[in-house]
Structures are given as C-alpha cells and as structure tokens.
Tab-separated table of C-alpha atoms in Angstrom:
chain	number	residue	atom	x	y	z
G	11	MET	CA	12.537	225.397	-6.082
G	12	SER	CA	14.644	222.468	-8.562
G	13	PRO	CA	13.380	222.156	-11.453
G	14	THR	CA	12.894	217.843	-11.962
G	15	VAL	CA	14.890	216.597	-14.541
G	16	SER	CA	14.492	212.797	-15.235
G	17	HIS	CA	16.454	210.578	-16.983
G	18	LYS	CA	15.955	206.910	-18.634
G	19	ASP	CA	18.795	204.455	-19.090
G	20	ASN	CA	18.143	200.641	-19.395
G	21	SER	CA	14.514	200.964	-17.511
G	22	ARG	CA	16.194	203.188	-14.559
G	23	GLN	CA	14.790	206.531	-13.634
G	24	ARG	CA	16.403	209.553	-12.184
G	25	ARG	CA	15.222	211.504	-9.486
G	26	PRO	CA	17.123	214.551	-7.626
G	27	GLY	CA	18.711	214.679	-4.753
G	28	ALA	CA	18.403	216.715	-1.281
G	29	PHE	CA	21.440	218.961	-2.454
G	30	ASN	CA	20.568	222.939	-1.896
G	31	HIS	CA	20.966	225.202	-5.204
G	32	SER	CA	19.903	224.350	-8.217
G	33	PRO	CA	21.335	222.312	-10.870
G	34	ASP	CA	22.801	223.912	-13.528
G	35	MET	CA	22.813	221.200	-16.694
G	36	LYS	CA	25.544	223.234	-18.745
G	37	SER	CA	27.445	223.746	-15.869
G	38	GLY	CA	29.355	220.723	-15.172
G	39	PRO	CA	28.777	217.048	-13.673
G	40	LEU	CA	26.771	217.893	-10.695
G	41	PRO	CA	27.137	217.872	-6.905
G	42	PRO	CA	28.535	213.958	-5.432
G	43	GLY	CA	25.351	212.845	-4.311
G	44	GLY	CA	22.795	214.976	-6.221
G	45	TRP	CA	21.910	211.717	-8.328
G	46	GLU	CA	19.881	208.763	-6.834
G	47	ASP	CA	19.082	205.475	-8.770
G	48	ARG	CA	15.573	205.191	-8.223
G	49	PRO	CA	14.668	200.865	-7.155
G	50	GLN	CA	13.768	198.799	-10.283
G	51	GLU	CA	10.477	198.099	-8.048
G	52	ALA	CA	9.569	201.452	-7.607
G	53	ALA	CA	10.463	202.589	-11.586
G	54	GLY	CA	7.275	200.333	-12.961
G	55	GLY	CA	6.290	201.101	-16.496
G	56	GLU	CA	8.411	199.087	-19.075
G	57	GLY	CA	11.506	199.180	-16.686
G	58	ASP	CA	9.442	196.731	-14.385
G	59	LYS	CA	7.744	194.570	-17.719
G	60	GLU	CA	11.407	193.815	-19.340
G	61	ALA	CA	13.149	193.406	-15.962
G	62	LEU	CA	13.176	189.713	-16.232
G	63	LEU	CA	14.128	189.555	-19.707
G	64	VAL	CA	16.517	191.482	-20.752
G	65	ARG	CA	20.292	191.683	-19.089
G	66	ASP	CA	21.497	195.230	-17.864
G	67	ALA	CA	24.300	196.571	-19.091
G	68	GLY	CA	27.570	196.886	-17.306
G	69	PRO	CA	29.543	199.788	-16.621
G	70	GLY	CA	30.299	201.921	-19.903
G	71	GLU	CA	28.662	199.345	-21.758
G	72	LEU	CA	26.280	199.984	-24.634
G	73	PRO	CA	22.707	198.126	-24.466
G	74	ARG	CA	23.628	194.877	-26.633
G	75	PRO	CA	20.833	194.388	-29.294
G	76	PRO	CA	18.454	191.762	-29.398
G	77	ARG	CA	18.970	188.442	-30.468
G	78	GLY	CA	16.971	186.175	-32.937
G	79	CYS	CA	16.825	183.407	-32.227
G	80	ARG	CA	19.005	181.832	-35.478
G	81	ALA	CA	21.847	183.890	-33.971
G	82	GLU	CA	21.722	181.080	-31.393
G	83	LEU	CA	20.443	178.031	-33.056
G	84	SER	CA	23.805	175.930	-31.886
G	85	SER	CA	21.905	176.305	-28.355
G	86	ILE	CA	18.357	176.112	-29.362
G	87	LEU	CA	19.717	172.742	-30.498
G	88	LEU	CA	21.297	171.098	-27.970
G	89	LEU	CA	18.794	172.283	-25.846
G	90	LEU	CA	16.491	170.021	-27.623
G	91	PHE	CA	19.062	167.442	-27.696
G	92	LEU	CA	19.569	167.858	-23.657
G	93	TYR	CA	16.160	167.259	-22.911
G	94	VAL	CA	15.103	164.609	-25.329
G	95	LEU	CA	18.257	162.456	-23.570
G	96	GLN	CA	16.319	163.396	-20.254
G	97	GLY	CA	12.968	162.103	-21.694
G	98	ILE	CA	14.288	158.710	-22.361
G	99	PRO	CA	14.424	157.310	-18.391
G	100	LEU	CA	10.937	159.182	-18.352
G	101	GLY	CA	9.821	156.777	-21.185
G	102	LEU	CA	11.402	153.715	-20.440
G	103	ALA	CA	10.202	153.882	-16.309
G	104	GLY	CA	6.878	154.291	-18.190
G	105	SER	CA	7.090	151.187	-19.746
G	106	ILE	CA	6.877	149.234	-17.236
G	107	PRO	CA	3.600	149.051	-15.958
G	108	LEU	CA	2.402	148.212	-19.262
G	109	ILE	CA	5.200	144.973	-19.063
G	110	LEU	CA	3.804	144.363	-14.929
G	111	GLN	CA	0.366	144.774	-16.506
G	112	SER	CA	1.153	142.364	-18.685
G	113	LYS	CA	2.316	140.378	-15.816
G	114	ASN	CA	-0.892	140.517	-14.178
G	115	VAL	CA	0.201	142.235	-10.915
G	116	SER	CA	-1.993	144.381	-9.366
G	117	TYR	CA	-3.138	147.954	-9.042
G	118	THR	CA	-1.297	148.326	-5.555
G	119	ASP	CA	1.542	147.340	-6.531
G	120	GLN	CA	1.217	149.552	-9.864
G	121	ALA	CA	0.450	152.346	-7.767
G	122	PHE	CA	3.854	151.601	-5.517
G	123	PHE	CA	5.678	151.087	-8.770
G	124	SER	CA	4.435	154.813	-9.977
G	125	LEU	CA	6.827	155.909	-6.575
G	126	VAL	CA	9.948	155.982	-9.091
G	127	PHE	CA	8.538	159.466	-10.930
G	128	TRP	CA	8.644	161.033	-7.160
G	129	PRO	CA	12.757	162.154	-7.833
G	130	PHE	CA	10.708	164.786	-10.376
G	131	SER	CA	8.693	165.986	-7.388
G	132	LEU	CA	11.691	165.827	-4.786
G	133	LYS	CA	14.615	167.147	-7.065
G	134	LEU	CA	13.716	170.480	-5.100
G	135	LEU	CA	14.911	169.585	-2.573
G	136	TRP	CA	18.703	169.447	-3.718
G	137	ALA	CA	18.636	171.756	-5.813
G	138	PRO	CA	20.419	174.133	-4.432
G	139	LEU	CA	22.715	171.757	-4.115
G	140	VAL	CA	23.151	171.903	-8.122
G	141	ASP	CA	23.072	175.553	-8.357
G	142	ALA	CA	25.259	176.345	-5.493
G	143	VAL	CA	27.959	174.110	-5.500
G	144	TYR	CA	30.320	173.576	-8.475
G	145	LEU	CA	33.494	174.249	-10.491
G	146	ARG	CA	34.438	177.414	-11.343
G	147	SER	CA	36.551	176.480	-14.117
G	148	PHE	CA	34.368	173.994	-15.488
G	149	GLY	CA	31.404	175.648	-15.577
G	150	ARG	CA	28.463	176.003	-12.746
G	151	ARG	CA	25.963	173.377	-15.181
G	152	LYS	CA	28.869	171.131	-16.487
G	153	SER	CA	29.706	170.145	-13.134
G	154	TRP	CA	26.573	168.530	-12.705
G	155	LEU	CA	25.416	167.969	-16.165
G	156	VAL	CA	28.362	165.778	-17.514
G	157	PRO	CA	28.999	163.819	-14.537
G	158	THR	CA	25.431	162.978	-14.288
G	159	GLN	CA	24.738	161.710	-17.319
G	160	TYR	CA	28.054	159.777	-17.453
G	161	THR	CA	26.369	158.001	-14.164
G	162	LEU	CA	22.985	157.568	-16.282
G	163	GLY	CA	24.666	156.141	-19.133
G	164	LEU	CA	26.943	153.610	-17.118
G	165	PHE	CA	24.083	152.748	-14.307
G	166	MET	CA	21.946	152.041	-17.593
G	167	ILE	CA	24.441	149.413	-19.415
G	168	TYR	CA	24.237	148.264	-15.908
G	169	LEU	CA	20.987	147.716	-15.415
G	170	SER	CA	20.796	146.283	-19.393
G	171	GLY	CA	22.228	142.982	-17.358
G	172	GLN	CA	20.163	143.088	-14.598
G	173	VAL	CA	16.557	143.673	-15.419
G	174	GLU	CA	15.074	140.762	-17.100
G	175	ARG	CA	16.032	139.612	-13.758
G	176	LEU	CA	13.880	141.791	-11.471
G	177	LEU	CA	10.798	142.157	-15.048
G	178	GLY	CA	10.543	137.691	-13.856
G	179	GLY	CA	9.204	135.194	-15.984
G	180	ALA	CA	12.200	132.895	-15.619
G	181	GLY	CA	11.062	129.981	-13.398
G	182	GLY	CA	7.838	131.281	-13.238
G	183	ARG	CA	8.253	133.959	-10.927
G	184	GLY	CA	6.536	136.806	-10.669
G	185	PRO	CA	8.592	140.448	-10.799
G	186	ASP	CA	10.411	141.804	-8.292
G	187	VAL	CA	8.245	144.978	-7.713
G	188	THR	CA	9.798	146.451	-4.749
G	189	ALA	CA	13.356	145.876	-6.449
G	190	LEU	CA	12.321	147.464	-9.853
G	191	THR	CA	10.994	150.388	-7.172
G	192	VAL	CA	14.085	150.771	-5.776
G	193	THR	CA	15.766	150.375	-8.868
G	194	PHE	CA	14.077	153.312	-11.563
G	195	PHE	CA	13.398	154.963	-8.369
G	196	LEU	CA	17.553	155.728	-8.276
G	197	PHE	CA	17.282	155.687	-11.906
G	198	GLU	CA	14.635	158.933	-11.946
G	199	PHE	CA	16.810	160.362	-9.008
G	200	LEU	CA	19.310	161.017	-11.852
G	201	ALA	CA	17.255	162.289	-14.528
G	202	ALA	CA	15.646	164.263	-12.063
G	203	THR	CA	19.484	165.827	-11.207
G	204	GLN	CA	20.355	165.885	-14.806
G	205	ASP	CA	17.094	168.155	-15.065
G	206	ILE	CA	17.889	170.768	-12.388
G	207	ALA	CA	21.441	171.283	-13.782
G	208	VAL	CA	19.788	171.607	-18.083
G	209	ASP	CA	17.220	174.470	-16.843
G	210	GLY	CA	19.164	175.824	-14.598
G	211	TRP	CA	21.611	176.287	-17.608
G	212	ALA	CA	18.804	177.312	-20.098
G	213	LEU	CA	18.851	180.807	-18.313
G	214	THR	CA	21.924	181.221	-19.064
G	215	MET	CA	23.083	179.376	-21.904
G	216	LEU	CA	19.798	181.781	-24.260
G	217	SER	CA	19.299	185.549	-24.186
G	218	ARG	CA	16.567	186.908	-22.499
G	219	GLU	CA	14.785	187.395	-25.281
G	220	ASN	CA	14.966	184.096	-26.813
G	221	VAL	CA	14.879	182.150	-22.786
G	222	GLY	CA	11.406	181.190	-23.745
G	223	TYR	CA	12.422	179.063	-26.701
G	224	ALA	CA	13.938	176.659	-23.733
G	225	SER	CA	10.015	175.448	-22.553
G	226	THR	CA	9.443	174.232	-26.626
G	227	CYS	CA	13.006	173.005	-26.074
G	228	ASN	CA	11.600	171.392	-22.712
G	229	SER	CA	8.424	169.748	-23.880
G	230	VAL	CA	8.922	168.933	-27.682
G	231	GLY	CA	12.588	167.084	-26.410
G	232	GLN	CA	10.977	165.481	-23.028
G	233	THR	CA	8.197	164.375	-25.641
G	234	ALA	CA	10.299	163.086	-28.416
G	235	GLY	CA	12.623	161.276	-25.388
G	236	TYR	CA	9.545	159.931	-23.993
G	237	PHE	CA	8.840	158.436	-27.078
G	238	LEU	CA	11.590	156.865	-28.253
G	239	GLY	CA	12.182	154.897	-24.528
G	240	ASN	CA	7.981	154.099	-24.164
G	241	VAL	CA	6.026	153.806	-27.636
G	242	LEU	CA	8.753	153.182	-29.641
G	243	PHE	CA	10.896	150.311	-27.195
G	244	LEU	CA	6.746	148.609	-27.170
G	245	ALA	CA	6.482	149.005	-29.969
G	246	LEU	CA	9.759	146.946	-30.335
G	247	GLU	CA	10.060	144.936	-28.561
G	248	SER	CA	6.239	143.508	-29.412
G	249	ALA	CA	6.850	139.984	-31.392
G	250	ASP	CA	3.030	140.597	-32.798
G	251	PHE	CA	3.764	144.424	-33.483
G	252	CYS	CA	6.561	142.947	-35.591
G	253	ASN	CA	5.851	139.965	-37.297
G	254	LYS	CA	3.060	141.858	-38.270
G	255	TYR	CA	4.868	145.693	-39.909
G	256	LEU	CA	8.710	144.889	-39.603
G	257	ARG	CA	9.161	141.388	-41.008
G	258	PHE	CA	8.045	138.529	-43.767
G	259	GLU	CA	8.989	135.573	-41.168
G	260	PRO	CA	7.402	135.435	-37.679
G	261	GLN	CA	9.444	135.742	-34.464
G	262	PRO	CA	8.654	134.734	-31.499
G	263	ARG	CA	10.471	137.557	-30.153
G	264	GLY	CA	10.447	141.434	-31.153
G	265	ILE	CA	13.432	142.933	-32.495
G	266	VAL	CA	15.010	143.896	-29.201
G	267	THR	CA	15.115	143.518	-25.865
G	268	LEU	CA	14.771	146.281	-23.149
G	269	SER	CA	18.347	144.820	-21.944
G	270	ASP	CA	19.519	145.915	-25.784
G	271	PHE	CA	17.561	149.559	-25.691
G	272	LEU	CA	19.061	150.124	-22.012
G	273	PHE	CA	22.372	148.978	-23.017
G	274	PHE	CA	22.114	151.335	-27.149
G	275	TRP	CA	20.679	154.282	-24.895
G	276	GLY	CA	24.077	153.834	-22.173
G	277	ALA	CA	26.153	154.368	-24.636
G	278	VAL	CA	24.621	156.994	-26.414
G	279	PHE	CA	24.625	158.894	-23.059
G	280	LEU	CA	28.394	158.175	-22.822
G	281	ILE	CA	29.259	159.274	-26.693
G	282	THR	CA	26.993	162.490	-26.192
G	283	THR	CA	28.584	163.312	-22.974
G	284	THR	CA	31.889	163.350	-23.655
G	285	LEU	CA	30.913	165.355	-26.814
G	286	VAL	CA	29.055	168.184	-24.936
G	287	ALA	CA	32.036	167.804	-21.891
G	288	LEU	CA	35.101	168.854	-24.632
G	289	LEU	CA	32.536	170.832	-27.316
G	290	LYS	CA	30.359	173.307	-25.300
G	291	LYS	CA	30.994	176.173	-23.421
G	292	GLU	CA	29.285	177.280	-20.997
G	293	ASN	CA	28.494	181.225	-21.185
G	294	LYS	CA	30.764	184.090	-20.217
G	295	GLU	CA	28.448	186.657	-20.704
G	296	VAL	CA	26.110	186.524	-17.810
G	297	SER	CA	27.105	188.809	-14.954
G	298	VAL	CA	28.222	187.552	-11.877
G	299	GLY	CA	26.175	189.467	-9.735
G	300	LYS	CA	22.910	188.268	-11.810
G	301	GLU	CA	23.595	184.680	-12.271
G	302	GLU	CA	25.571	183.351	-9.143
G	303	THR	CA	24.857	183.051	-4.956
G	304	GLN	CA	26.836	182.566	-2.076
G	305	GLY	CA	27.047	179.111	-1.024
G	306	ILE	CA	24.415	176.714	-0.512
G	307	THR	CA	22.915	178.398	2.475
G	308	ASP	CA	22.883	181.810	0.750
G	309	THR	CA	20.933	179.377	-1.943
G	310	TYR	CA	18.581	178.098	0.895
G	311	LYS	CA	17.380	180.884	1.548
G	312	LEU	CA	16.896	182.717	-1.418
G	313	LEU	CA	14.848	179.861	-1.892
G	314	PHE	CA	12.856	180.060	1.283
G	315	ALA	CA	12.186	183.742	0.044
G	316	ILE	CA	11.406	183.066	-3.741
G	317	ILE	CA	8.661	180.637	-1.239
G	318	LYS	CA	7.107	182.937	0.353
G	319	MET	CA	6.370	185.849	-2.246
G	320	PRO	CA	2.913	185.859	-2.367
G	321	ALA	CA	2.519	184.985	-6.183
G	322	VAL	CA	4.740	182.196	-6.136
G	323	LEU	CA	2.890	180.118	-3.174
G	324	THR	CA	-0.255	180.867	-4.940
G	325	PHE	CA	0.904	179.799	-8.228
G	326	CYS	CA	2.373	176.784	-6.020
G	327	LEU	CA	-1.023	176.076	-4.466
G	328	LEU	CA	-3.093	176.195	-7.298
G	329	ILE	CA	-1.006	173.838	-9.723
G	330	LEU	CA	-0.727	171.662	-6.503
G	331	THR	CA	-4.968	170.117	-7.026
G	332	ALA	CA	-5.393	171.708	-10.823
G	333	LYS	CA	-3.608	168.845	-12.576
G	334	VAL	CA	-6.189	166.297	-11.107
G	335	THR	CA	-8.640	166.947	-13.757
G	336	LEU	CA	-6.777	168.788	-15.784
G	337	TYR	CA	-3.623	167.305	-18.130
G	338	SER	CA	-3.399	169.789	-21.361
G	339	MET	CA	-1.350	172.909	-19.313
G	340	TYR	CA	2.662	171.108	-19.656
G	341	VAL	CA	3.610	173.238	-22.361
G	342	SER	CA	1.867	176.625	-20.834
G	343	ILE	CA	3.503	176.019	-17.580
G	344	MET	CA	6.713	175.306	-18.844
G	345	ALA	CA	6.965	178.317	-21.051
G	346	PHE	CA	5.246	180.634	-17.784
G	347	ASN	CA	7.941	178.979	-15.722
G	348	ALA	CA	10.865	179.787	-17.975
G	349	LYS	CA	9.298	183.472	-18.058
G	350	VAL	CA	8.968	184.105	-14.418
G	351	SER	CA	12.121	182.906	-12.567
G	352	ASP	CA	14.834	184.916	-11.717
G	353	PRO	CA	18.325	184.176	-13.407
G	354	LEU	CA	19.603	185.436	-9.643
G	355	ILE	CA	18.892	181.903	-8.116
G	356	GLY	CA	17.903	180.427	-12.280
G	357	GLY	CA	18.036	176.747	-11.434
G	358	THR	CA	16.475	176.469	-7.880
G	359	TYR	CA	13.910	178.766	-8.565
G	360	MET	CA	12.630	177.026	-12.111
G	361	THR	CA	13.510	173.905	-10.406
G	362	LEU	CA	10.876	175.478	-8.349
G	363	LEU	CA	7.986	175.992	-10.183
G	364	ASN	CA	8.482	172.762	-12.647
G	365	THR	CA	8.323	170.457	-9.109
G	366	VAL	CA	5.817	171.699	-8.285
G	367	SER	CA	4.135	171.254	-11.635
G	368	ASN	CA	5.707	167.196	-11.560
G	369	LEU	CA	4.490	166.636	-7.847
G	370	GLY	CA	0.737	168.721	-8.879
G	371	GLY	CA	0.429	165.837	-11.249
G	372	ASN	CA	2.432	162.667	-9.716
G	373	TRP	CA	0.508	163.007	-6.225
G	374	PRO	CA	-3.155	162.543	-8.761
G	375	SER	CA	-2.101	159.496	-10.348
G	376	THR	CA	-0.784	157.761	-7.652
G	377	VAL	CA	-3.712	158.032	-5.618
G	378	ALA	CA	-5.306	157.090	-8.108
G	379	LEU	CA	-4.374	153.682	-8.558
G	380	TRP	CA	-4.255	153.048	-4.931
G	381	LEU	CA	-7.773	153.727	-4.944
G	382	VAL	CA	-9.224	151.670	-8.196
G	383	ASP	CA	-8.870	147.931	-6.238
G	384	PRO	CA	-10.964	149.676	-3.206
G	385	LEU	CA	-13.347	151.076	-5.187
G	386	THR	CA	-13.775	148.417	-6.930
G	387	VAL	CA	-16.561	145.806	-6.204
G	388	LYS	CA	-16.391	141.890	-7.516
G	389	GLU	CA	-19.073	139.120	-6.412
G	390	CYS	CA	-17.908	135.382	-6.041
G	391	VAL	CA	-20.747	134.032	-9.101
G	392	GLY	CA	-20.295	130.276	-8.205
G	393	ALA	CA	-19.632	129.588	-4.702
G	394	SER	CA	-22.831	131.093	-2.892
G	395	ASN	CA	-22.015	132.868	0.772
G	396	GLN	CA	-18.625	134.178	-0.682
G	397	ASN	CA	-17.505	137.347	-1.409
G	398	CYS	CA	-13.976	138.612	-3.609
G	399	ARG	CA	-12.872	141.763	-0.962
G	400	THR	CA	-9.366	140.712	-0.423
G	401	PRO	CA	-7.019	138.484	-1.898
G	402	ASP	CA	-7.699	135.197	0.422
G	403	ALA	CA	-11.260	135.680	-0.208
G	404	VAL	CA	-10.636	135.316	-3.787
G	405	GLU	CA	-8.387	132.526	-3.495
G	406	LEU	CA	-11.357	130.998	-1.671
G	407	CYS	CA	-13.874	131.432	-3.748
G	408	LYS	CA	-11.652	129.907	-6.532
G	409	LYS	CA	-11.038	126.747	-4.374
G	410	LEU	CA	-15.087	126.388	-3.929
G	411	GLY	CA	-15.644	126.263	-7.444
G	412	GLY	CA	-16.424	129.936	-8.244
G	413	SER	CA	-15.105	132.715	-10.305
G	414	CYS	CA	-15.088	136.566	-9.409
G	415	VAL	CA	-16.396	139.256	-11.745
G	416	THR	CA	-16.424	142.968	-11.420
G	417	ALA	CA	-19.537	144.045	-10.742
G	418	LEU	CA	-18.447	147.905	-10.064
G	419	ASP	CA	-15.481	148.688	-12.288
G	420	GLY	CA	-13.147	151.666	-9.474
G	421	TYR	CA	-11.479	153.485	-12.785
G	422	TYR	CA	-15.345	154.264	-13.625
G	423	VAL	CA	-16.262	155.532	-9.860
G	424	GLU	CA	-12.802	157.515	-9.857
G	425	SER	CA	-13.956	159.184	-13.202
G	426	ILE	CA	-17.271	160.396	-12.402
G	427	ILE	CA	-15.630	162.047	-9.135
G	428	CYS	CA	-12.534	163.898	-10.636
G	429	VAL	CA	-15.110	165.495	-13.338
G	430	PHE	CA	-16.954	166.843	-10.642
G	431	ILE	CA	-13.809	167.817	-8.675
G	432	GLY	CA	-13.083	169.649	-12.160
G	433	PHE	CA	-15.726	172.144	-12.125
G	434	ALA	CA	-15.390	172.611	-8.923
G	435	TRP	CA	-11.888	174.117	-9.155
G	436	TRP	CA	-12.046	175.489	-12.169
G	437	PHE	CA	-14.796	177.467	-11.206
G	438	VAL	CA	-13.662	178.052	-7.887
G	439	LEU	CA	-9.949	179.139	-8.420
G	440	GLY	CA	-9.426	179.372	-12.262
G	441	PRO	CA	-9.920	182.972	-11.837
G	442	LYS	CA	-7.349	183.532	-9.211
G	443	LEU	CA	-4.846	181.704	-12.466
G	444	LYS	CA	-5.799	184.875	-14.299
G	445	LYS	CA	-4.693	187.625	-11.820
G	446	LEU	CA	-1.475	185.699	-11.815
G	447	GLN	CA	-0.902	185.699	-14.875
G	448	ASP	CA	-1.466	189.180	-14.701
G	449	LYS	CA	1.694	190.275	-11.910
G	450	GLY	CA	4.224	191.872	-13.341
G	451	PRO	CA	8.080	190.758	-12.998
G	452	SER	CA	8.714	192.390	-9.854
G	453	SER	CA	6.179	190.112	-8.285
G	454	TRP	CA	7.992	187.216	-8.938
G	455	LYS	CA	11.930	189.200	-8.476
G	456	CYS	CA	13.338	188.403	-5.964
G	457	LYS	CA	14.529	189.850	-3.302
G	458	ARG	CA	17.192	189.450	-1.956
G	459	SER	CA	18.150	190.555	2.079
G	460	ASN	CA	22.116	190.930	2.508
C-alpha cells in the first residue's frame, strides 16, 4: 500500500493520485498526475475559515505577510471620506420631510416622498453593470465613481437654484411633493450608484485582513455625512437656533439656506472628485481571477447564483423582516456583509446584502407612514352629525363651525403592534440568525460554473 503524504500550503491540501508504484520522496519529481489539488470546499479546517480573508499567493510567490491598518491608513481615510460624501445626499433628503412637516403636509404625502430612499433598496438591479462595465485603463471602480460624483456635484449646483421653488412658500403655494419626490429620487439614485462603486472598491482597496475596516468607514462616514446634511443643516437653517446660539443680533433667517448648502457641497463634490481621479490609483495587486468577471451576462448569472445559495437566501429573508422592530443592527450588519462577501464578484455581492438591509428598513418606514392616517381616529367637535374621516369631511366640519380633534393617534397604535411583532420575530426567527453566523465561509462563497 502506498503511503499517504499530506502537504498543506496556503490552505490547500494535496492527496495521492492514482498511480501504481509507491512514491519515493528522495528519488526526484513525482510522475505527472501523481498529485492533484483538492477543492477548497473539501479541504476543511483552517483553510476553509480563512478562504475569504487572505489572498492566495500566485505561482512562484511567497505568502504576503499580514498588513496592519497603519500601512493602509491613507486608503482607510479615503474610504471614510467617500462614505461621508455619500451621507450628504442621504442627510439632505432626510431633512426634507421635516421641512414638509412644518408646511403641514399630510402623512400620506410624506409616505410618498419616502420613496426617494428606495434607490438604495433597488440598486441591485444595476449593480452588475457597475461591476462588469468599466475602462480598464482608468480603473474598475473609478470608471463609475468619478463620473457619478461629478454628476452629483453638478446636480446639486443645479438643484440649488430650483429647490426653493419646489418647496413652495412664494405666493402662498404649497410644496410640490411630486416634483420634490422625482428630483430627490434621481438625487438618491446617483448616491446609490456611488455607493455600489465605493463598496466594491473597499473590498480591493484594503487587504483582506483589513477589509473589516470598510464597514467601520461605511457606518462612521455615512453617519457623519448624514449628520452634516441633516442635523447641521437644519440647525444652521433655523433662524431660532442661529439667533439663540450663534448671533448677537436676531435675524429673520438662518445662517444658510438649502440653496446655499446644496451649492457648497456641489462644489466640494467637484473638487474632491478631481483629486481622487488624479491622485488615487486602484490596487493592482488583486489578481484577475479573484476580482473580475467576464461581462454583464456573467455578472448577472453570478448574482442569481448568489441569491440561490441557502445561506444568502435565508439571510435576505430574515433581514427583510428584522428591521420592522430592530433598528440598532446597522454597524454589525455592515461588518458581517463585508466579511462574507466573495471578492470574485465583490461589488455586486456586497451590494446585494446591503440592498436587502436597506430594503428591510425602507419598506417598514413607507408602510408605517402610509398607515398613520388610516389608523388615526378623529372626531368633529362643535358640529353635529359630522366626522373627519376624509379631507372633504374635514372641510365640511370646519364650515359648520366645528373642528377635528384627534381621539386616537395612529402612531401609538402602530407602536403597540410593532412591539408584539418584534417579540414574535425574535423568538421565532432569531435563532436562525445565530445559525447563519456560525456557518463557514464556504457557505457564502460563490460557486462559479464554467
């Protein structure tokens, strides 16, 4: 019986092939076909655990030593800044509902406006295009990042001259909710496309041992950008806040207007994008076989292959319902998505997982806003035999000298319902999340068919 010899190198094991005589380790090279690679899925052990975390050494290469975060600090800071820019459009779009609320816009109109956030939940539809179509000489991710951010900057500058008209106010006109929704939907579409490019670039800009920092950059950067575009803008736009904390003499308006804010950040987008285009080179260490696909059709095939994987499908179904009641999962989900994403189709893979996460948060918000008015009970006080169930009934109540008073606020009804749904979800589906977390990387690795 021939002896069994095992050699472990870069998480791959070798096993004896089918040949007749026993190999002599001192007698020279093995016969052709004497050894063959075992597929990585069958290797098990430590190789399976690290399959998604360490880049395999190429032929004739020595394994690259792990790189600390300090060695890639400039790349981490760039990612952080790109995610900050990404958060600006999100923050600005998030500030519009507060402005609309101050203009007495109904919850139904606000629910309609909430559709502007859906591009981040639909970006999976065009993510394969971003992964597959690019200029090799310019860079796979920069081919989309640079023109998208230029378009965002120009769009913000253009919007700065139109937004006051869309918000109404002049001549007693109310806000044009439909036009605002269409405009900011396009705005968020561009931001979502930038997100696809940045997510994909994060997987190759950083080494696999440091790719976990991408989720930190994502969460911290987007949060900071959202803060700048939402909280800071609303504070500086508020005359009351500025007069109380930032001025010695009261003024009728805030320090900045929405038009000023849009113009400023439009200019920032244009300047910084030019610097990224000229100064930042994409990582050339990533092997072609690990990161590139063969075209649009190939990318979509891989996408559907990913969706059909049991671990991914289960994860998507759970996340689509988890955010009905759980809102403190963002950072952990981003880290998990970055960890399990296969660099073979990195941009689209991570976009799929992030898209499902976004969709799981957006559809409950839209549905909840739409249901507030139907669940709210109002009574007509001061006019007999009248109700406040419809806008026409409200007007009739007022004409007859009455007023509509809220007897039961739909917000509290929804809150109670969501508490019960949350406990039910946690006890029924929570254990499935734990099982997904315990799965090895091979469960998430894309099986590419030739």
